[in-house]
C-alpha cells in the first residue's frame, strides 16, 4: 500500500507488552525503512505513540532488536555463518 502508508493493525498483546517493557525501564525506539512521519502517524492513530522514545531511520545501539524479519547471528560461534545460511535455506524451502 505504498512506502508512506503504515497500515497493519497492532499484533494482539502489543499494548500489554509495551507497557511491561516500559515498566522494566526500557527505552523503546522504532527503527524503520519507512518514512518516520508515516510511522509516527500510525502510532498516533493507534494510541501507541506515548510508549516510544524515538522513531528513526537510523539503527541505535541496543541490548535487543525485535524484528519480524531478523535472523539471529550467533556471535562468537565458529559455525555462525553456517547456521545463518541453513536457516535461510530451510526458510526458502517452506
PDB file of C-alpha atoms in Angstrom, residues 38-94:
ATOM      1  CA  UNK A  38       4.271   7.546   8.404  1.00  0.00           C
ATOM      2  CA  UNK A  39       5.263   5.543  11.485  1.00  0.00           C
ATOM      3  CA  UNK A  40       4.596   8.454  13.836  1.00  0.00           C
ATOM      4  CA  UNK A  41       1.145   8.985  12.325  1.00  0.00           C
ATOM      5  CA  UNK A  42       0.351   5.262  12.650  1.00  0.00           C
ATOM      6  CA  UNK A  43       1.448   5.285  16.314  1.00  0.00           C
ATOM      7  CA  UNK A  44      -0.774   8.279  16.993  1.00  0.00           C
ATOM      8  CA  UNK A  45      -3.735   6.674  15.189  1.00  0.00           C
ATOM      9  CA  UNK A  46      -3.312   3.507  17.270  1.00  0.00           C
ATOM     10  CA  UNK A  47      -2.707   5.482  20.502  1.00  0.00           C
ATOM     11  CA  UNK A  48       0.707   3.853  20.964  1.00  0.00           C
ATOM     12  CA  UNK A  49       2.943   6.900  20.489  1.00  0.00           C
ATOM     13  CA  UNK A  50       3.402   7.503  24.241  1.00  0.00           C
ATOM     14  CA  UNK A  51       5.315   4.214  24.582  1.00  0.00           C
ATOM     15  CA  UNK A  52       8.149   5.211  22.250  1.00  0.00           C
ATOM     16  CA  UNK A  53      11.160   7.397  22.918  1.00  0.00           C
ATOM     17  CA  UNK A  54      12.046   7.837  19.252  1.00  0.00           C
ATOM     18  CA  UNK A  55      11.116   6.875  15.707  1.00  0.00           C
ATOM     19  CA  UNK A  56      14.136   6.755  13.446  1.00  0.00           C
ATOM     20  CA  UNK A  57      15.620   5.532  10.186  1.00  0.00           C
ATOM     21  CA  UNK A  58      18.949   5.035  11.955  1.00  0.00           C
ATOM     22  CA  UNK A  59      19.794   1.898  13.901  1.00  0.00           C
ATOM     23  CA  UNK A  60      20.638   2.780  17.501  1.00  0.00           C
ATOM     24  CA  UNK A  61      22.885   0.769  19.824  1.00  0.00           C
ATOM     25  CA  UNK A  62      20.593  -1.543  21.771  1.00  0.00           C
ATOM     26  CA  UNK A  63      20.507  -4.546  24.034  1.00  0.00           C
ATOM     27  CA  UNK A  64      17.741  -6.141  21.937  1.00  0.00           C
ATOM     28  CA  UNK A  65      16.296  -5.698  18.473  1.00  0.00           C
ATOM     29  CA  UNK A  66      12.812  -7.060  17.788  1.00  0.00           C
ATOM     30  CA  UNK A  67      12.133  -7.559  14.106  1.00  0.00           C
ATOM     31  CA  UNK A  68       9.776  -9.715  12.077  1.00  0.00           C
ATOM     32  CA  UNK A  69      12.482 -10.460   9.502  1.00  0.00           C
ATOM     33  CA  UNK A  70      15.548 -10.814  11.726  1.00  0.00           C
ATOM     34  CA  UNK A  71      17.936 -13.759  11.652  1.00  0.00           C
ATOM     35  CA  UNK A  72      19.975 -14.385  14.776  1.00  0.00           C
ATOM     36  CA  UNK A  73      23.727 -14.222  14.164  1.00  0.00           C
ATOM     37  CA  UNK A  74      25.327 -16.218  16.996  1.00  0.00           C
ATOM     38  CA  UNK A  75      28.353 -14.004  17.696  1.00  0.00           C
ATOM     39  CA  UNK A  76      31.425 -15.972  18.741  1.00  0.00           C
ATOM     40  CA  UNK A  77      30.079 -19.251  17.344  1.00  0.00           C
ATOM     41  CA  UNK A  78      32.548 -20.757  14.881  1.00  0.00           C
ATOM     42  CA  UNK A  79      29.585 -22.053  12.854  1.00  0.00           C
ATOM     43  CA  UNK A  80      27.675 -18.756  12.866  1.00  0.00           C
ATOM     44  CA  UNK A  81      27.538 -18.307   9.103  1.00  0.00           C
ATOM     45  CA  UNK A  82      26.648 -21.959   8.557  1.00  0.00           C
ATOM     46  CA  UNK A  83      23.700 -21.554  10.948  1.00  0.00           C
ATOM     47  CA  UNK A  84      22.547 -18.379   9.212  1.00  0.00           C
ATOM     48  CA  UNK A  85      22.776 -19.938   5.755  1.00  0.00           C
ATOM     49  CA  UNK A  86      20.980 -23.100   6.895  1.00  0.00           C
ATOM     50  CA  UNK A  87      18.186 -21.004   8.366  1.00  0.00           C
ATOM     51  CA  UNK A  88      17.768 -19.115   5.090  1.00  0.00           C
ATOM     52  CA  UNK A  89      17.863 -22.291   3.007  1.00  0.00           C
ATOM     53  CA  UNK A  90      15.324 -24.015   5.270  1.00  0.00           C
ATOM     54  CA  UNK A  91      13.073 -20.959   5.172  1.00  0.00           C
ATOM     55  CA  UNK A  92      13.281 -20.775   1.365  1.00  0.00           C
ATOM     56  CA  UNK A  93      12.097 -24.392   1.148  1.00  0.00           C
ATOM     57  CA  UNK A  94       8.966 -23.737   3.171  1.00  0.00           C
TER      58      UNK A  94
END
